[in-house]
Amino acid sequence: MSKYSLPDSVRTAHGAKAPWLAIAGGALIILSGLLSWSYDDRILGDLSIRFYPAGIQIYAMLFGVIAVVLGALLLRRPAWLSPARGLRFLGVTAFVFVVWVAAAISYQSGGLINVNEGAYVALAGAVLTAAAGFLSPEVDVDVMAWPRLSSTVEILIIVVLMAVLLFTLAYTLEIDDGVIFASFLVALIALVGGLLATGFGAYLGFIGANNRRPLLLAAFLVAFLFPFTQDGSDANMSIATQILIFAATALGLNIVVGLAGLLDLGYIAFLGTGAYVGAMLSTSAFATVDIKPPFVVVMLIGAATAAVFGLIIGSPTLRVSGDYLAIVTLGFGEIFRLAMFNLDGNNGPSLTNGPNGIPGIPDLNFFGFDFGEVHTVAGIPLGRFSNYYFLLLLLLMFVMLVFTRLNDSRIGRGWVAIREDERAAEAMGVNTFGLKLLAFAVGAALAGLAGTIKAHVDTSVTPDQYIFLESAFLLSAVVLGGMGTVLGVLVGATILKLLPEKLREVNEYRLLMFGLLLVVMMRFRPEGLIASKRRQLEFHEEDEELSELLQAEHLQEAK
C-alpha cells in the first residue's frame, strides 16, 4: 500500500466508486469554467462573465478534461498506466489552484463575498477528483506492457509534443499579470504532474530514448523557432537571452557539482571574469585595454582567463572537501567581486573602473551583421535580443555537446567515481586531484565563454552583478533541475530566471517563495525535477517500479 493511500479496508469498500467520482469531479470542474468566478470584472482578466470562459477558467476546464479521461481509464485499468496516482496529484493540485484563485479574488476585490459560484463548483470537483484518486486500488505499472508503436508514429508524437511545448513557451511569456501567471504555473504543474504520475511520462521517455536524434532535432527546431513567435517583442526576448546565459553557466557548474561532486559557492566569479574580459577588450569608450581583437578571439581569451582562475583557485583548495571547500569557494567569489571594485587606478591597476564598471559596450558586428539592428525574416521582425538569442543558442549547444561528451567519457566516469566515494576512487587508481582540477578548469572556461557574450547583451559590466546570491541561484538551478543531467539544468535555469521576471508584484517575497520551493523539492523529490535514473535509485532505493523501468530500458537497448 502506498504511503499516500487510504487503508485497504476503505479502498476495498468504496474503490468501485472511484471512477464515477473522478468523472463527476471532472464534469463539475468543466462546468465551473462556464460559470462566473468573480463579482468584480476588473481583475484576473474578467472572470465575471458566464458561458464565456477567460484564461483561469480555461485552465480549470483542462483539469476537468484530464480528470474525466483518467476516471474513464480507471474503468479499464490498463496495465501500463496508473490512473489512481494521476488523479491523486491532479485532485490535490486542483484544490490548491482553486483556493489560490479564490484567495486572489478575495484579496484584490476586498472580500470573499466577491467569489462567485464557479469557484465553489470547481472546489467541489477538485475534492471529488482527489477522493477518487485516494479511493482507487493501487495498480502497479507494468513497464513491459508499454504499447510498441512504429517509428513513424513515435516521431509524430515527438513532433506534436514539441509543437505543444513551443506554444506553451510563447503563451507563458505573453502573460503579464503576476497572479494569472502563478495560476497558469500551478495549472501547468498539475496537468503535467498528473500525467507523469500515471506513468505516461516514463512512456514518453521510453519513446524519446528510441528516437534520440529526431528528439534532439525537434528540440532544436523549437528553440530556433521561438523568436518567430514573439512578433519582435524585445521584452520577452530579453528574458529568453538571460535564460540562455544562465543555463549555459549552470551547465558549466553542473560539471563541477553534478559530475565531480564539488560544492562551489563562488562560481559566479567565472562568469564575471569572462564578462570583464569581453568588456575590457571591447570598443567601448570606457574600455581600459587598447587591444581590440575580433570577438571570436575575445571569447577564447575570456574562456582561457576563467580557466586559469579555475586552476588558481583549484590548486590550493581542492585538497579540502565538503563544507571546507564550499567555504573556500565562497571566499573566492567575494574576493573576485572586491577585486573588481579595487582595480580602479587608485587602489590598484586601472582595469575595471571600480564600482562604475565598464558601460557603453557596443553591440557585436560579425562580417557586417549588426546585432543591434532589427532584421526582418519572412515578414517577422527580429530585434536586438533575438539576434543575441541565436548566438547564445549556438553557445548553449556547444556547452551541451562538451558536457555530454565528457559525461560519457572515461573522464566523466572518473568524476562520478570521485563524487560517489573519493577514497575508493583513489584506491582504484583514479587521479582524483587531477580530475577535480580539470573539472574546475572546464567548468570555469564554459562560464567565461558565456560571460563574454553577456557583457555585450547587458551593454555594461559592474561588480554588483556578481554577488553571492547569483552563485546560490546557479547552484539551485543545478539541484532543482537534477544534478548530472542536461535537460534538468535547462529546466531549473528556466524556472529560476523566469519566475522573478513574471512575479515582480511580489518581488519582496521572492526569496521566501524560493526557499519554500527548495524545501518542498528536497522533501518530495530530492533528486531534482528531471534526474538521472542513477540518482533516482540513490534517493529511492526501495522503489521496485523504478528498478523494473531501468531493466526494461536496458532490455530495449540490448535489442
Coordinates of C-alpha atoms in Angstrom, one line a residue:
M1 CA 0.0 0.0 0.0
S2 CA 1.3 3.4 -0.9
K3 CA 2.0 5.8 2.0
Y4 CA -0.4 8.3 0.3
S5 CA -3.3 5.8 0.1
L6 CA -6.2 5.2 2.4
P7 CA -6.4 1.9 4.4
D8 CA -7.1 -1.2 2.4
S9 CA -10.4 -1.8 4.0
V10 CA -11.7 1.7 3.0
R11 CA -10.4 1.3 -0.6
T12 CA -11.9 -2.2 -0.8
A13 CA -15.3 -1.0 0.4
H14 CA -15.5 2.1 -1.8
G15 CA -13.0 1.6 -4.6
A16 CA -15.7 0.8 -7.1
K17 CA -17.0 4.3 -6.8
A18 CA -13.7 5.9 -7.7
P19 CA -14.1 6.1 -11.5
W20 CA -17.5 7.7 -11.2
L21 CA -16.3 10.1 -8.6
A22 CA -13.4 11.1 -10.9
I23 CA -15.8 11.6 -13.9
A24 CA -18.3 13.5 -11.7
G25 CA -15.5 15.7 -10.3
G26 CA -14.1 16.4 -13.8
A27 CA -17.5 17.3 -15.1
L28 CA -18.0 19.7 -12.2
I29 CA -14.6 21.4 -12.9
I30 CA -15.5 21.7 -16.6
L31 CA -18.9 23.2 -15.7
S32 CA -17.2 25.7 -13.4
G33 CA -15.3 27.1 -16.4
L34 CA -18.7 28.2 -17.8
L35 CA -19.8 29.9 -14.6
S36 CA -18.8 33.2 -13.0
W37 CA -15.9 33.1 -10.6
S38 CA -15.7 36.7 -9.5
Y39 CA -18.2 39.5 -9.0
D40 CA -15.6 42.1 -9.9
D41 CA -14.9 42.3 -13.6
R42 CA -11.7 44.4 -13.3
I43 CA -9.4 41.7 -12.0
L44 CA -7.8 38.5 -13.3
G45 CA -8.9 39.0 -16.9
D46 CA -12.6 39.4 -16.1
L47 CA -13.9 36.1 -14.6
S48 CA -17.4 37.5 -14.1
I49 CA -19.0 36.6 -17.4
R50 CA -20.9 33.3 -17.6
F51 CA -20.6 30.9 -20.6
Y52 CA -17.6 32.9 -21.8
P53 CA -14.5 31.4 -20.1
A54 CA -11.4 33.5 -19.6
G55 CA -7.8 32.3 -19.0
I56 CA -8.1 31.0 -15.5
Q57 CA -11.5 29.4 -16.2
I58 CA -9.9 27.6 -19.3
Y59 CA -7.1 26.3 -17.1
A60 CA -9.7 24.8 -14.7
M61 CA -11.6 23.2 -17.6
L62 CA -8.3 21.5 -18.6
F63 CA -8.2 20.0 -15.1
G64 CA -11.7 18.6 -15.7
V65 CA -10.9 17.1 -19.1
I66 CA -7.9 15.2 -17.7
A67 CA -9.9 14.1 -14.6
V68 CA -12.6 12.7 -16.8
V69 CA -10.1 10.9 -19.0
L70 CA -8.3 9.4 -16.0
G71 CA -11.7 8.4 -14.5
A72 CA -12.6 6.6 -17.7
L73 CA -9.2 4.8 -17.6
L74 CA -9.9 3.6 -14.1
L75 CA -12.8 1.6 -15.6
R76 CA -10.4 -0.2 -17.9
R77 CA -7.3 -0.2 -15.6
P78 CA -4.6 -0.5 -18.3
A79 CA -1.6 -2.5 -17.2
W80 CA 0.9 0.2 -18.3
L81 CA -0.7 3.2 -16.6
S82 CA -1.7 4.1 -13.0
P83 CA -4.7 6.5 -13.3
A84 CA -5.1 6.5 -9.5
R85 CA -1.8 8.2 -8.9
G86 CA -2.5 10.8 -11.5
L87 CA -5.9 11.5 -10.0
R88 CA -4.4 12.0 -6.6
F89 CA -1.9 14.5 -7.8
L90 CA -4.4 16.2 -10.1
G91 CA -7.1 16.5 -7.4
V92 CA -4.8 17.9 -4.7
T93 CA -3.2 20.4 -7.1
A94 CA -6.6 21.4 -8.5
F95 CA -7.7 22.1 -4.9
V96 CA -4.6 24.3 -4.4
F97 CA -5.3 26.0 -7.7
V98 CA -8.9 26.9 -6.8
V99 CA -8.0 28.0 -3.3
W100 CA -5.2 30.2 -4.7
V101 CA -7.6 31.9 -7.3
A102 CA -10.3 32.4 -4.6
A103 CA -7.7 34.0 -2.3
A104 CA -6.5 36.3 -5.1
I105 CA -10.1 37.3 -5.9
S106 CA -10.8 38.0 -2.3
Y107 CA -7.6 40.0 -1.8
Q108 CA -7.9 42.1 -4.9
S109 CA -11.7 42.8 -4.7
G110 CA -12.0 43.3 -1.0
G111 CA -13.6 40.2 0.5
L112 CA -14.5 36.5 0.0
I113 CA -18.1 37.7 -0.8
N114 CA -16.9 38.6 -4.3
V115 CA -16.1 35.0 -5.1
N116 CA -18.9 33.7 -7.2
E117 CA -20.3 30.2 -7.7
G118 CA -17.9 29.0 -10.3
A119 CA -15.0 28.8 -7.8
Y120 CA -17.1 26.8 -5.3
V121 CA -18.2 24.3 -8.0
A122 CA -14.6 23.9 -9.1
L123 CA -13.6 23.3 -5.4
A124 CA -16.2 20.6 -5.1
G125 CA -15.0 19.0 -8.3
A126 CA -11.4 19.1 -7.1
V127 CA -12.4 17.4 -3.8
L128 CA -14.2 14.6 -5.7
T129 CA -11.2 14.1 -8.0
A130 CA -8.8 13.8 -5.1
A131 CA -11.2 11.4 -3.3
A132 CA -11.3 9.2 -6.4
G133 CA -7.5 9.1 -6.5
F134 CA -7.2 8.1 -2.8
L135 CA -10.0 5.5 -3.0
S136 CA -8.7 3.8 -6.1
P137 CA -6.9 0.5 -5.6
E138 CA -3.2 0.5 -6.2
V139 CA -2.3 -0.8 -9.7
D140 CA 1.4 -1.5 -10.3
V141 CA 2.6 -0.2 -13.7
D142 CA 3.9 -3.0 -15.9
V143 CA 6.6 -1.3 -18.0
M144 CA 6.9 -4.4 -20.2
A145 CA 3.3 -3.8 -21.3
W146 CA 4.0 -0.4 -22.9
P147 CA 2.5 -0.2 -26.4
R148 CA 5.1 -0.7 -29.1
L149 CA 4.5 1.7 -31.9
S150 CA 6.1 2.2 -35.3
S151 CA 9.0 4.7 -35.7
T152 CA 6.8 6.9 -37.8
V153 CA 4.1 7.2 -35.1
E154 CA 6.7 7.7 -32.3
I155 CA 8.3 10.5 -34.3
L156 CA 4.9 12.1 -34.9
I157 CA 4.2 12.0 -31.2
I158 CA 7.5 13.8 -30.6
V159 CA 6.7 16.5 -33.2
V160 CA 3.3 17.1 -31.6
L161 CA 4.7 17.3 -28.1
M162 CA 7.4 19.8 -29.3
A163 CA 4.7 21.9 -31.0
V164 CA 2.7 22.0 -27.8
L165 CA 5.9 23.0 -25.9
L166 CA 6.6 25.8 -28.4
F167 CA 3.0 27.1 -28.0
T168 CA 3.2 26.8 -24.2
L169 CA 6.5 28.8 -24.0
A170 CA 5.1 31.5 -26.3
Y171 CA 1.9 31.7 -24.3
T172 CA 3.8 31.8 -20.9
L173 CA 5.8 34.8 -21.9
E174 CA 2.7 36.7 -23.0
I175 CA 1.2 36.6 -19.5
D176 CA 1.8 39.9 -17.8
D177 CA -0.4 39.7 -14.7
G178 CA 1.6 38.1 -11.9
V179 CA -1.5 36.3 -10.3
I180 CA -2.6 34.9 -13.7
F181 CA 0.9 33.7 -14.3
A182 CA 1.1 32.0 -11.0
S183 CA -2.3 30.4 -11.6
F184 CA -1.1 29.2 -15.0
L185 CA 2.0 27.8 -13.4
V186 CA 0.0 25.8 -10.8
A187 CA -2.3 24.6 -13.6
L188 CA 0.7 23.5 -15.7
I189 CA 2.3 21.7 -12.8
A190 CA -1.0 19.9 -12.1
L191 CA -1.6 18.8 -15.6
V192 CA 2.0 17.7 -16.3
G193 CA 2.5 16.2 -12.9
G194 CA -0.8 14.3 -13.2
L195 CA 0.2 12.8 -16.5
L196 CA 3.7 11.9 -15.2
A197 CA 2.3 10.3 -12.1
T198 CA 0.2 7.9 -14.2
G199 CA 3.4 6.5 -15.8
F200 CA 2.7 8.2 -19.1
G201 CA 5.7 10.4 -18.7
A202 CA 8.0 7.4 -18.3
Y203 CA 6.5 6.0 -21.5
L204 CA 7.2 9.3 -23.3
G205 CA 10.8 9.0 -22.1
F206 CA 10.9 5.5 -23.5
I207 CA 9.7 6.8 -26.9
G208 CA 12.3 9.6 -26.7
A209 CA 15.1 7.1 -25.9
N210 CA 14.1 5.1 -29.0
N211 CA 14.3 8.3 -31.2
R212 CA 17.2 10.3 -29.8
R213 CA 18.2 12.0 -33.0
P214 CA 14.6 13.1 -34.0
L215 CA 14.1 14.3 -30.5
L216 CA 17.2 16.4 -30.5
L217 CA 16.3 17.8 -33.9
A218 CA 12.7 18.6 -32.8
A219 CA 14.1 20.3 -29.6
F220 CA 16.5 22.4 -31.7
L221 CA 13.7 23.5 -34.0
V222 CA 11.5 24.5 -31.1
A223 CA 14.3 26.6 -29.7
F224 CA 15.2 28.1 -33.1
L225 CA 11.6 29.0 -34.0
F226 CA 10.8 30.6 -30.6
P227 CA 11.8 34.1 -31.6
F228 CA 9.4 33.9 -34.6
T229 CA 6.5 33.5 -32.1
Q230 CA 7.2 36.8 -30.3
D231 CA 6.4 39.3 -33.1
G232 CA 9.5 41.3 -32.5
S233 CA 8.9 41.7 -28.7
D234 CA 12.2 42.8 -27.1
A235 CA 10.8 42.4 -23.6
N236 CA 10.2 38.6 -24.0
M237 CA 13.4 38.0 -25.9
S238 CA 15.4 39.8 -23.3
I239 CA 14.1 37.3 -20.7
A240 CA 14.9 34.5 -23.2
T241 CA 18.5 35.6 -23.7
Q242 CA 19.1 35.9 -19.9
I243 CA 17.8 32.4 -19.5
L244 CA 20.2 31.0 -22.1
I245 CA 23.2 32.8 -20.4
F246 CA 22.1 31.4 -17.1
A247 CA 21.6 27.9 -18.5
A248 CA 25.0 27.8 -20.2
T249 CA 26.7 28.9 -17.0
A250 CA 24.7 26.4 -14.9
L251 CA 25.7 23.6 -17.2
G252 CA 29.3 24.5 -16.6
L253 CA 28.6 24.4 -12.8
N254 CA 26.9 21.1 -13.4
I255 CA 30.3 19.6 -14.3
V256 CA 31.8 20.8 -11.0
V257 CA 28.8 19.9 -8.8
G258 CA 26.8 17.3 -10.7
L259 CA 29.6 15.2 -12.0
A260 CA 32.6 15.7 -9.8
G261 CA 30.6 16.4 -6.6
L262 CA 32.5 19.6 -5.7
L263 CA 30.4 22.2 -3.9
D264 CA 31.3 25.6 -5.4
L265 CA 29.6 28.7 -3.9
G266 CA 31.7 31.2 -5.8
Y267 CA 31.1 30.1 -9.4
I268 CA 29.6 33.4 -10.5
A269 CA 33.1 34.8 -10.4
F270 CA 34.0 32.8 -13.5
L271 CA 31.0 34.3 -15.4
G272 CA 32.2 37.7 -14.2
T273 CA 35.7 37.0 -15.4
G274 CA 34.5 36.4 -18.9
A275 CA 32.3 39.4 -18.8
Y276 CA 35.1 41.7 -17.7
V277 CA 37.4 40.3 -20.4
G278 CA 34.7 40.9 -23.0
A279 CA 34.2 44.5 -21.7
M280 CA 37.9 45.4 -21.4
L281 CA 38.6 44.2 -25.0
S282 CA 35.5 45.8 -26.5
T283 CA 35.4 49.1 -28.4
S284 CA 33.6 50.9 -25.5
A285 CA 34.9 54.4 -24.8
F286 CA 35.3 53.2 -21.2
A287 CA 37.3 50.1 -22.0
T288 CA 40.7 50.0 -20.3
V289 CA 42.7 47.8 -22.7
D290 CA 43.9 49.2 -26.1
I291 CA 44.0 45.9 -27.9
K292 CA 40.7 45.2 -29.8
P293 CA 40.9 41.7 -31.2
P294 CA 38.0 40.0 -33.1
F295 CA 35.2 38.8 -30.9
V296 CA 36.0 35.1 -31.5
V297 CA 39.4 35.7 -30.1
V298 CA 37.9 37.6 -27.2
M299 CA 35.7 34.6 -26.4
L300 CA 38.8 32.3 -26.4
I301 CA 40.7 34.8 -24.2
G302 CA 37.7 35.0 -21.8
A303 CA 37.4 31.2 -21.6
A304 CA 41.2 30.8 -21.1
T305 CA 41.3 33.5 -18.4
A306 CA 38.4 32.0 -16.5
A307 CA 40.1 28.5 -16.8
V308 CA 43.3 30.0 -15.4
F309 CA 41.3 31.4 -12.4
G310 CA 39.8 28.0 -12.0
L311 CA 43.2 26.4 -11.8
I312 CA 44.5 29.1 -9.4
I313 CA 41.6 28.6 -7.0
G314 CA 41.5 24.9 -7.5
S315 CA 45.2 24.0 -6.9
P316 CA 45.4 25.0 -3.2
T317 CA 41.8 24.4 -2.3
L318 CA 40.9 21.0 -3.8
R319 CA 42.9 19.3 -1.1
V320 CA 40.0 20.1 1.2
S321 CA 36.5 18.8 0.6
G322 CA 32.9 19.1 1.7
D323 CA 32.0 22.1 3.8
Y324 CA 35.5 23.4 3.8
L325 CA 35.6 23.5 0.0
A326 CA 32.3 25.3 0.0
I327 CA 33.7 28.0 2.4
V328 CA 36.9 28.5 0.3
T329 CA 35.0 28.9 -3.0
L330 CA 32.6 31.3 -1.3
G331 CA 35.6 33.3 -0.2
F332 CA 36.9 33.3 -3.8
G333 CA 33.7 34.7 -5.1
E334 CA 33.8 37.6 -2.7
I335 CA 37.5 38.2 -3.4
F336 CA 36.7 38.5 -7.1
R337 CA 33.9 41.0 -6.5
L338 CA 36.0 43.1 -4.2
A339 CA 39.0 43.0 -6.5
M340 CA 36.8 44.4 -9.3
F341 CA 36.0 47.3 -7.0
N342 CA 39.6 48.0 -6.3
L343 CA 41.1 47.7 -9.8
D344 CA 40.1 51.4 -10.5
G345 CA 43.5 53.0 -10.9
N346 CA 43.6 54.3 -7.3
N347 CA 43.7 51.1 -5.2
G348 CA 45.2 49.0 -8.0
P349 CA 45.8 48.9 -11.7
S350 CA 43.3 50.7 -13.9
L351 CA 41.4 47.8 -15.4
T352 CA 37.7 47.8 -14.3
N353 CA 36.9 51.4 -13.4
G354 CA 36.0 50.3 -9.9
P355 CA 32.3 50.4 -8.8
N356 CA 31.4 52.3 -12.0
G357 CA 32.3 49.3 -14.1
I358 CA 32.6 49.5 -17.9
P359 CA 29.4 50.9 -19.6
G360 CA 28.7 51.7 -23.2
I361 CA 29.7 48.3 -24.5
P362 CA 28.6 48.3 -28.2
D363 CA 26.7 45.6 -30.0
L364 CA 28.6 42.9 -31.8
N365 CA 29.2 43.0 -35.5
F366 CA 30.0 39.8 -37.4
F367 CA 31.0 40.3 -41.0
G368 CA 28.7 43.2 -41.4
F369 CA 25.8 41.7 -39.4
D370 CA 25.0 44.2 -36.7
F371 CA 23.4 42.5 -33.7
G372 CA 21.9 45.9 -32.6
E373 CA 19.7 46.3 -35.7
V374 CA 16.3 44.9 -36.4
H375 CA 16.3 42.2 -39.2
T376 CA 13.2 41.0 -40.9
V377 CA 12.9 37.3 -41.8
A378 CA 9.8 36.0 -43.5
G379 CA 8.0 39.2 -42.6
I380 CA 8.7 38.8 -38.9
P381 CA 11.0 41.5 -37.2
L382 CA 13.8 40.1 -35.2
G383 CA 15.2 42.7 -32.8
R384 CA 18.4 43.1 -30.9
F385 CA 17.7 40.4 -28.3
S386 CA 16.6 37.9 -30.9
N387 CA 19.9 38.3 -32.6
Y388 CA 21.8 37.6 -29.4
Y389 CA 19.4 34.7 -28.7
F390 CA 20.5 32.8 -31.8
L391 CA 24.2 33.4 -30.9
L392 CA 23.5 32.2 -27.3
L393 CA 21.6 29.2 -28.7
L394 CA 24.7 28.1 -30.6
L395 CA 26.8 28.6 -27.4
L396 CA 24.4 26.5 -25.4
M397 CA 24.5 23.7 -28.0
F398 CA 28.3 23.8 -27.8
V399 CA 28.2 23.7 -24.0
M400 CA 25.7 20.8 -24.1
L401 CA 28.0 18.9 -26.5
V402 CA 31.0 19.4 -24.2
F403 CA 29.0 18.3 -21.2
T404 CA 27.6 15.1 -22.8
R405 CA 30.9 14.1 -24.4
L406 CA 32.7 14.5 -21.1
N407 CA 30.0 12.7 -19.2
D408 CA 30.1 9.7 -21.5
S409 CA 33.9 9.6 -21.5
R410 CA 36.5 8.0 -19.2
I411 CA 37.0 11.4 -17.6
G412 CA 33.2 11.6 -16.8
R413 CA 33.3 8.1 -15.2
G414 CA 36.2 9.2 -13.1
W415 CA 34.3 12.3 -11.9
V416 CA 31.3 10.2 -11.0
A417 CA 33.6 7.8 -9.1
I418 CA 35.0 10.8 -7.2
R419 CA 31.5 12.0 -6.4
E420 CA 30.4 8.7 -5.1
D421 CA 33.5 7.9 -3.0
E422 CA 36.7 9.8 -3.4
R423 CA 38.8 7.5 -1.3
A424 CA 37.6 4.4 -3.1
A425 CA 38.2 6.0 -6.5
E426 CA 41.8 7.0 -5.4
A427 CA 42.4 3.4 -4.2
M428 CA 41.3 2.1 -7.7
G429 CA 43.9 4.3 -9.4
V430 CA 41.9 7.4 -10.3
N431 CA 43.9 10.6 -10.3
T432 CA 41.4 12.4 -8.1
F433 CA 43.3 15.7 -7.7
G434 CA 44.0 16.0 -11.5
L435 CA 40.4 15.2 -12.4
K436 CA 39.0 17.6 -9.8
L437 CA 41.3 20.3 -11.1
L438 CA 40.1 19.6 -14.7
A439 CA 36.5 19.9 -13.6
F440 CA 37.2 23.3 -12.1
A441 CA 39.0 24.4 -15.3
V442 CA 36.5 23.2 -17.8
G443 CA 33.5 24.5 -15.8
A444 CA 35.2 27.9 -15.4
A445 CA 36.0 28.0 -19.1
L446 CA 32.4 27.4 -20.1
A447 CA 31.2 30.1 -17.8
G448 CA 33.9 32.5 -19.2
L449 CA 32.5 31.9 -22.7
A450 CA 29.0 32.8 -21.6
G451 CA 30.4 35.9 -19.8
T452 CA 32.0 37.4 -22.9
I453 CA 28.6 37.4 -24.7
K454 CA 26.8 38.6 -21.5
A455 CA 28.9 41.8 -21.5
H456 CA 27.5 42.8 -24.9
V457 CA 24.0 41.7 -24.2
D458 CA 23.9 43.8 -21.0
T459 CA 25.9 46.7 -22.6
S460 CA 27.7 47.2 -19.2
V461 CA 29.6 45.3 -16.6
T462 CA 29.7 46.3 -12.9
P463 CA 30.9 44.4 -9.8
D464 CA 27.5 44.3 -8.1
Q465 CA 26.2 42.0 -10.9
Y466 CA 28.3 39.1 -9.5
I467 CA 27.3 38.8 -5.9
F468 CA 27.0 35.6 -3.8
L469 CA 23.2 35.4 -4.4
E470 CA 23.8 34.8 -8.1
S471 CA 26.1 31.8 -7.2
A472 CA 23.4 30.5 -5.0
F473 CA 20.8 30.7 -7.8
L474 CA 23.2 28.9 -10.2
L475 CA 23.7 26.1 -7.7
S476 CA 20.0 26.0 -7.0
A477 CA 19.3 25.6 -10.8
V478 CA 21.5 22.5 -10.8
V479 CA 20.0 21.0 -7.7
L480 CA 16.4 21.9 -8.6
G481 CA 16.6 20.6 -12.2
G482 CA 18.7 17.5 -11.5
M483 CA 22.4 17.2 -10.9
G484 CA 24.3 15.5 -13.7
T485 CA 21.7 16.0 -16.3
V486 CA 21.4 18.4 -19.2
L487 CA 17.6 18.7 -19.5
G488 CA 17.2 19.1 -15.8
V489 CA 19.6 22.0 -15.5
L490 CA 17.9 23.7 -18.5
V491 CA 14.5 23.4 -16.8
G492 CA 15.9 24.6 -13.4
A493 CA 17.6 27.6 -15.1
T494 CA 14.4 28.5 -16.9
I495 CA 12.3 28.3 -13.7
L496 CA 14.7 30.4 -11.6
K497 CA 15.1 33.1 -14.3
L498 CA 11.5 33.3 -15.5
L499 CA 9.7 33.3 -12.1
P500 CA 11.3 36.5 -10.8
E501 CA 10.6 38.3 -14.1
K502 CA 6.9 37.3 -14.1
L503 CA 6.3 37.7 -10.3
R504 CA 7.6 41.3 -9.9
E505 CA 4.4 42.2 -8.0
V506 CA 5.6 40.1 -5.1
N507 CA 9.3 40.8 -5.5
E508 CA 9.9 41.4 -1.8
Y509 CA 8.7 37.8 -1.1
R510 CA 10.8 36.3 -3.9
L511 CA 13.5 34.7 -1.7
L512 CA 10.8 33.4 0.7
M513 CA 9.0 31.6 -2.1
F514 CA 12.3 30.4 -3.5
G515 CA 13.2 28.9 -0.1
L516 CA 9.9 27.2 0.3
L517 CA 10.2 25.8 -3.2
L518 CA 13.6 24.3 -2.3
V519 CA 12.2 22.9 0.9
V520 CA 9.3 21.2 -0.9
M521 CA 11.7 19.8 -3.5
M522 CA 14.1 18.4 -1.0
R523 CA 11.2 16.7 0.8
F524 CA 9.3 15.2 -2.1
R525 CA 11.9 15.0 -4.9
P526 CA 15.4 15.4 -3.7
E527 CA 16.9 14.1 -6.9
G528 CA 15.6 17.1 -8.9
L529 CA 12.8 17.6 -11.4
I530 CA 14.5 15.7 -14.2
A531 CA 17.0 13.5 -12.5
S532 CA 19.2 10.7 -13.9
K533 CA 17.9 7.2 -13.2
R534 CA 21.1 6.6 -11.2
R535 CA 20.4 9.4 -8.8
Q536 CA 16.7 8.4 -8.5
L537 CA 17.8 4.9 -7.3
E538 CA 20.2 6.6 -4.8
F539 CA 17.3 8.5 -3.2
H540 CA 14.7 5.9 -3.7
E541 CA 16.4 2.5 -3.2
E542 CA 13.1 0.9 -2.2
D543 CA 11.4 1.8 -5.5
E544 CA 10.9 -1.6 -7.2
E545 CA 9.0 0.0 -10.1
L546 CA 12.0 2.2 -10.9
S547 CA 14.2 -0.8 -10.9
E548 CA 11.9 -2.6 -13.3
L549 CA 11.8 0.5 -15.5
L550 CA 15.6 0.5 -15.7
Q551 CA 15.6 -3.2 -16.6
A552 CA 13.0 -2.6 -19.4
E553 CA 15.2 0.2 -20.8
H554 CA 18.3 -2.0 -20.7
L555 CA 16.4 -4.8 -22.5
Q556 CA 15.2 -2.3 -25.2
E557 CA 18.7 -1.0 -25.7
A558 CA 20.0 -4.6 -26.0
K559 CA 17.5 -5.4 -28.7

